[in-house]
XYZ file of N, CA and C in Angstrom:
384
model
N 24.395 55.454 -50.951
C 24.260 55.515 -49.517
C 22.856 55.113 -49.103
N 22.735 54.418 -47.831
C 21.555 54.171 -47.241
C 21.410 55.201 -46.224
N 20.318 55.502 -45.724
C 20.117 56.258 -44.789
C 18.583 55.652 -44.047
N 18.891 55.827 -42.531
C 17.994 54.882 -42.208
C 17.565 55.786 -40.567
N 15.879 55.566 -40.794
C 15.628 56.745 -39.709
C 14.559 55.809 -38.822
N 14.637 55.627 -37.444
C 13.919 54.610 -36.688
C 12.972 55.552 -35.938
N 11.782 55.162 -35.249
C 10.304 55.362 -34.617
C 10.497 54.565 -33.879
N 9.495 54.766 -33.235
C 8.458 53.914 -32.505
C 8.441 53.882 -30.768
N 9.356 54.329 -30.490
C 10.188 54.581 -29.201
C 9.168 54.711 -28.139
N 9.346 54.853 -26.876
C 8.668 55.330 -25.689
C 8.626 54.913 -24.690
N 8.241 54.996 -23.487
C 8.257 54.496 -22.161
C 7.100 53.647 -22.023
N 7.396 52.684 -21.321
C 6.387 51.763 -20.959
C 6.843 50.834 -19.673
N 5.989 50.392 -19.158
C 5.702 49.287 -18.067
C 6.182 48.330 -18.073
N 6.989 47.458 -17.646
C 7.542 46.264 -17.497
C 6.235 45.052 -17.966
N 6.607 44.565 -18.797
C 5.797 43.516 -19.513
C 4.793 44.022 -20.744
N 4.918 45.724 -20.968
C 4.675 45.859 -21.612
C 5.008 45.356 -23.577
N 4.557 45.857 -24.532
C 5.066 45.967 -25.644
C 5.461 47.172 -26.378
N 6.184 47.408 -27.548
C 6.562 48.142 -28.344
C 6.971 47.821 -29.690
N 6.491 48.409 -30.605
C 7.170 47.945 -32.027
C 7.530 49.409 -32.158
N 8.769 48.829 -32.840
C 9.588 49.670 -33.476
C 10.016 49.430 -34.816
N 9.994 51.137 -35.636
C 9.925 50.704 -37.291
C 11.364 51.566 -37.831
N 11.596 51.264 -38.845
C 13.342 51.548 -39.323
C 12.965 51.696 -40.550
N 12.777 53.364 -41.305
C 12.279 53.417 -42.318
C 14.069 53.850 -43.129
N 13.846 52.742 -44.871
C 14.997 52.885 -45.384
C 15.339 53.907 -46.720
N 15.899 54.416 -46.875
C 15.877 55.212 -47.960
C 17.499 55.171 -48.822
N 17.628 55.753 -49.936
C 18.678 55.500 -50.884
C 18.741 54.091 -51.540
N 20.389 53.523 -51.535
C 20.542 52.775 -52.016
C 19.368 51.179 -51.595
N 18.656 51.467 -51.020
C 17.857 49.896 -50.441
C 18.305 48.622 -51.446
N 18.287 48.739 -52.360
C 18.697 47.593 -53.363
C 20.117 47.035 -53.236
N 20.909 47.403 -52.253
C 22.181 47.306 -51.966
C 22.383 46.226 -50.387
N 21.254 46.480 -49.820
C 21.431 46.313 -48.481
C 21.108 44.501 -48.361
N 22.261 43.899 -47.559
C 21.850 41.761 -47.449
C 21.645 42.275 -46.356
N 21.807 42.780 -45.380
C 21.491 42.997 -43.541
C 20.880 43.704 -42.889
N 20.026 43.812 -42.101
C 19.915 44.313 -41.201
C 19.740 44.182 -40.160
N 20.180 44.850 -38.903
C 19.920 44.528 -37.708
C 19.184 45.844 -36.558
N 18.673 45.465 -35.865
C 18.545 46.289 -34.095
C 19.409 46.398 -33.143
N 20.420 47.192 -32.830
C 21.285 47.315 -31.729
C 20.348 47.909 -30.357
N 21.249 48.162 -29.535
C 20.792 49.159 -28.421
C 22.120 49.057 -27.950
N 21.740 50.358 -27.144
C 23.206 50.864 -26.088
C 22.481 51.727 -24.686
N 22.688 51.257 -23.784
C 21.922 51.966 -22.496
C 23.252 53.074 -22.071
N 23.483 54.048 -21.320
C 23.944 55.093 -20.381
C 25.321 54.049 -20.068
N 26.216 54.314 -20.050
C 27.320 53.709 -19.168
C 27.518 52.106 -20.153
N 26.933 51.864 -20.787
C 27.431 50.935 -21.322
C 27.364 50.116 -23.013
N 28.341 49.281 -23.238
C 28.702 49.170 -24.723
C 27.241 48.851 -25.602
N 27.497 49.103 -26.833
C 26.181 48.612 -27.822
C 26.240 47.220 -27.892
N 24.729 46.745 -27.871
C 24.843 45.454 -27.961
C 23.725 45.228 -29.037
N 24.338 44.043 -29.815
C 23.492 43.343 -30.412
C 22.140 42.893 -30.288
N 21.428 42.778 -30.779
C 19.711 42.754 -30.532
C 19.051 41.494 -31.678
N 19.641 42.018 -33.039
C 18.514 41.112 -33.892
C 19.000 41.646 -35.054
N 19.185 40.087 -36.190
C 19.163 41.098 -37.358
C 18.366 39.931 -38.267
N 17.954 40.273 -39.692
C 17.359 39.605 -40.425
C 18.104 40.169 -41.933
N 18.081 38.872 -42.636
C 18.646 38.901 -43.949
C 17.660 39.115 -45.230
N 17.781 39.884 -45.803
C 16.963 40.500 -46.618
C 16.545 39.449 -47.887
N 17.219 38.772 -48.069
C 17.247 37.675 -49.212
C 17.328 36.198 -48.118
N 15.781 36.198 -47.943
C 15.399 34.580 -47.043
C 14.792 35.047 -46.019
N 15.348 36.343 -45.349
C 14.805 36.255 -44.056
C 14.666 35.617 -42.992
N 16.500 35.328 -43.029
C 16.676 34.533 -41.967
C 16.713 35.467 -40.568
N 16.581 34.961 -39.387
C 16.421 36.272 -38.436
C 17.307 34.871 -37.183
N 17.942 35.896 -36.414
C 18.867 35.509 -35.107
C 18.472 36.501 -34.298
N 18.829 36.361 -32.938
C 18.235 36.990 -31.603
C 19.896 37.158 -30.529
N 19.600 37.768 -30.348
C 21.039 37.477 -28.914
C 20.251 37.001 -28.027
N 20.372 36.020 -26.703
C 20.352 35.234 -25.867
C 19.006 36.213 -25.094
N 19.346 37.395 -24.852
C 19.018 38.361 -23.778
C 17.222 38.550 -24.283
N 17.325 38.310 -25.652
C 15.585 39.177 -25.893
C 15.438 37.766 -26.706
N 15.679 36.702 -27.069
C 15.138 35.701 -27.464
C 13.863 34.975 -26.960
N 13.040 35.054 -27.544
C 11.569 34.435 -27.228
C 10.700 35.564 -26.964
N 10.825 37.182 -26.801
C 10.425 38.545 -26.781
C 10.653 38.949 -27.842
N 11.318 38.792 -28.227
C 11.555 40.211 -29.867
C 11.061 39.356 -30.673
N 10.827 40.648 -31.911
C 10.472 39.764 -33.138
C 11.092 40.799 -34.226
N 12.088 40.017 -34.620
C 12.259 41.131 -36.052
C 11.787 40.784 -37.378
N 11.276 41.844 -38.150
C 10.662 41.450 -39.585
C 10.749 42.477 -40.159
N 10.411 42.315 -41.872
C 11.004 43.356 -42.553
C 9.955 43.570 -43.939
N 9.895 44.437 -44.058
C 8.428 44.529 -44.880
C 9.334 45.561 -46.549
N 10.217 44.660 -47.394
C 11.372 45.397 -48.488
C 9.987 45.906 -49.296
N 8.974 45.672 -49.696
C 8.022 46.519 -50.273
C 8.377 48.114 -50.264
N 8.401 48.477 -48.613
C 8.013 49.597 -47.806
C 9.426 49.810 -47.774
N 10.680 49.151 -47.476
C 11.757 49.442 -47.469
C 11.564 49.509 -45.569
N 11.496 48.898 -45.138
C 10.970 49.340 -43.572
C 11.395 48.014 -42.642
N 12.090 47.991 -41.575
C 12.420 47.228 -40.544
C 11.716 47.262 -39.420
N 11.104 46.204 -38.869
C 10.122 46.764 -37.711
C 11.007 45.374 -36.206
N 10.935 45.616 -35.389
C 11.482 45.147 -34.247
C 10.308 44.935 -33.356
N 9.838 44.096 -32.787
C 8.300 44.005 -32.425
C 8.886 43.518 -30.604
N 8.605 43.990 -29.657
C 9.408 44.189 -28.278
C 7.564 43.575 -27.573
N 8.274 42.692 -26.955
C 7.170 41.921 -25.983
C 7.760 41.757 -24.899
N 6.733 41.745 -23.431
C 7.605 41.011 -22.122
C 8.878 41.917 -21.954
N 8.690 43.582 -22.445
C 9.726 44.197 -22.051
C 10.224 44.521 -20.237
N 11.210 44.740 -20.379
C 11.927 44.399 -19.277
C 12.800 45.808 -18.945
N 12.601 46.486 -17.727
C 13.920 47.254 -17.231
C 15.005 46.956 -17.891
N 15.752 45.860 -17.984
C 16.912 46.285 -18.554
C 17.011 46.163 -20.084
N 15.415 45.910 -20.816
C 15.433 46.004 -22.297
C 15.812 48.061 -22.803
N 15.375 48.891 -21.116
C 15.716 50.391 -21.471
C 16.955 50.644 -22.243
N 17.086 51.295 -23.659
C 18.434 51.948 -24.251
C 18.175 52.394 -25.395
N 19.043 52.794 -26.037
C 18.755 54.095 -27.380
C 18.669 52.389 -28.438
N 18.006 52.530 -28.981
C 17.811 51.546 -29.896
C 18.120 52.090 -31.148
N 19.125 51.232 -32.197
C 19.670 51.743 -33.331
C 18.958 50.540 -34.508
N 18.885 50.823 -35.471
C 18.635 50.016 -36.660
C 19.782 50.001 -37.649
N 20.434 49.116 -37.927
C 21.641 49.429 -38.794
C 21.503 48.315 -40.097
N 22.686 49.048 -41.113
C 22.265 47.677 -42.519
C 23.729 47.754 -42.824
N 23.763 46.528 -43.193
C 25.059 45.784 -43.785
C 24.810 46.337 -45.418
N 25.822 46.735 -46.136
C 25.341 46.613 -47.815
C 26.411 45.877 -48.907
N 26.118 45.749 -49.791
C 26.745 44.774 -50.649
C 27.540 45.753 -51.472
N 29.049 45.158 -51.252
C 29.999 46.394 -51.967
C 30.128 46.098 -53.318
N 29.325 45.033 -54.195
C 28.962 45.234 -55.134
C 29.504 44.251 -55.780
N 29.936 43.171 -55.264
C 30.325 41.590 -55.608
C 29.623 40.609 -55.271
N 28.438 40.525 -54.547
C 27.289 39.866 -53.807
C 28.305 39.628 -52.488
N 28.655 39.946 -51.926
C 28.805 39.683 -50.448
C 27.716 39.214 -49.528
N 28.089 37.812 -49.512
C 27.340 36.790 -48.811
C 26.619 37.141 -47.495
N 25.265 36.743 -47.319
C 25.000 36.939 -45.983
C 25.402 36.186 -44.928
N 25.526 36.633 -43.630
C 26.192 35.987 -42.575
C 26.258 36.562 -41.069
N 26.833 36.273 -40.448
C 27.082 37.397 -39.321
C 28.329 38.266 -39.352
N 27.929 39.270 -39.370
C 28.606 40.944 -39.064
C 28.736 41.200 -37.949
N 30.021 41.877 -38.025
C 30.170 42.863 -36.711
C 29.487 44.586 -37.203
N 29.094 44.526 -35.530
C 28.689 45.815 -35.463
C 29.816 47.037 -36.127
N 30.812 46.985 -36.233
C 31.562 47.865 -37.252
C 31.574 47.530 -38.546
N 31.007 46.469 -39.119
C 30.193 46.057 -40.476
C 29.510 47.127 -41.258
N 28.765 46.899 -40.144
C 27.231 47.709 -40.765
C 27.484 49.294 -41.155
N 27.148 49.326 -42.745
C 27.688 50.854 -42.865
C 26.573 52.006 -42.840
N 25.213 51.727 -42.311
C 24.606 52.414 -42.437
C 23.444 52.209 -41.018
N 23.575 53.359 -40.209
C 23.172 53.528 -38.859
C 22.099 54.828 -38.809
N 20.906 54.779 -38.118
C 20.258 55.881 -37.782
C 20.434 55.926 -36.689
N 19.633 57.315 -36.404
C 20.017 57.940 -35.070
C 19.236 57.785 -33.923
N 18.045 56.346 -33.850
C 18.078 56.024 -32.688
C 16.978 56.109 -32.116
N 15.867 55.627 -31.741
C 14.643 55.925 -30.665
C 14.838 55.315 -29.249
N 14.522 56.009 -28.425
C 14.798 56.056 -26.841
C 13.552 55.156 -26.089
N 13.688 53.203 -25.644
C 13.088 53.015 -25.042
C 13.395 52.984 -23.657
N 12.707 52.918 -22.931
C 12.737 53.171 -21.564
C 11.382 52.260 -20.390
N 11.361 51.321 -19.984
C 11.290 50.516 -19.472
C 10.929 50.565 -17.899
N 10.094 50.850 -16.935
C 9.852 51.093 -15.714
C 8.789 50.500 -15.311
C-alpha cells in the first residue's frame, strides 16, 4: 500500500502563489503516476496535473496550464504542485493521488481518476 499525506495549503490573494507537497510512504517503488486533483463545495473532482515517475512526463488540464507546475523529487518520495497566478476559482480541497503498478509493468498513460489507488486526505486552498 501507498499512503500519501499532502501540505502546503492556505489562503491567499488572487495572483498570489502556493506550493504544495505530497509526502509518499509504503510501497513508493510501485507507483508509474501521480497526479493533483481538487474538488471545490458543490462540485465534481477535477483533474489538475499529473507526472510520470519514470520520464517525468507532466500534463496540465486546460484550466491551470501555464500556472501550475508539477514536479517530483522520488529521492524524497515527495510530489510538489507549485500554484502561480492563483485565481478564485483555483479555491478547493486539493488531493494528491498515485496510480501503482499491479505488478506486470503497467504502462504509463492517462488514468482515470477511479485509477488511482492511492489518495490522501487533502489540503484546503482558498483563493480571495
Amino acid at each position: 500500500h501507498v499512503q500519501l499525506v499532502e501540505s502546503g495549503g492556505g489562503s491567499v490573494q488572487a495572483g498570489g502563489s502556493l506550493r504544495l507537497s505530497c509526502a509518499a510512504s509504503g510501497y513508493t517503488s510501485t507507483i508509474i503516476c501521480m497526479a493533483w486533483f481538487r474538488q471545490a463545495p458543490g462540485k465534481e473532482r477535477e483533474w489538475v496535473a499529473r507526472i510520470y515517475t519514470g520520464g517525468d512526463s507532466t500534463y496540465y488540464a486546460d484550466s491551470v496550464k501555464g500556472r501550475f507546475s508539477i514536479s517530483q523529487d522520488n529521492a524524497k518520495n515527495t510530489l510538489y504542485l507549485q500554484m502561480d497566478s492563483l485565481k478564485p476559482d483555483d479555491s478547493a480541497m486539493y488531493y494528491c493521488a498515485a496510480v501503482t503498478d499491479p505488478g506486470w509493468g503497467l504502462p504509463a498513460r492517462h488514468f482515470y481518476g477511479s485509477e488511482y489507488t492511492s489518495w490522501g486526505q487533502g489540503t484546503q486552498v482558498t483563493v480571495s
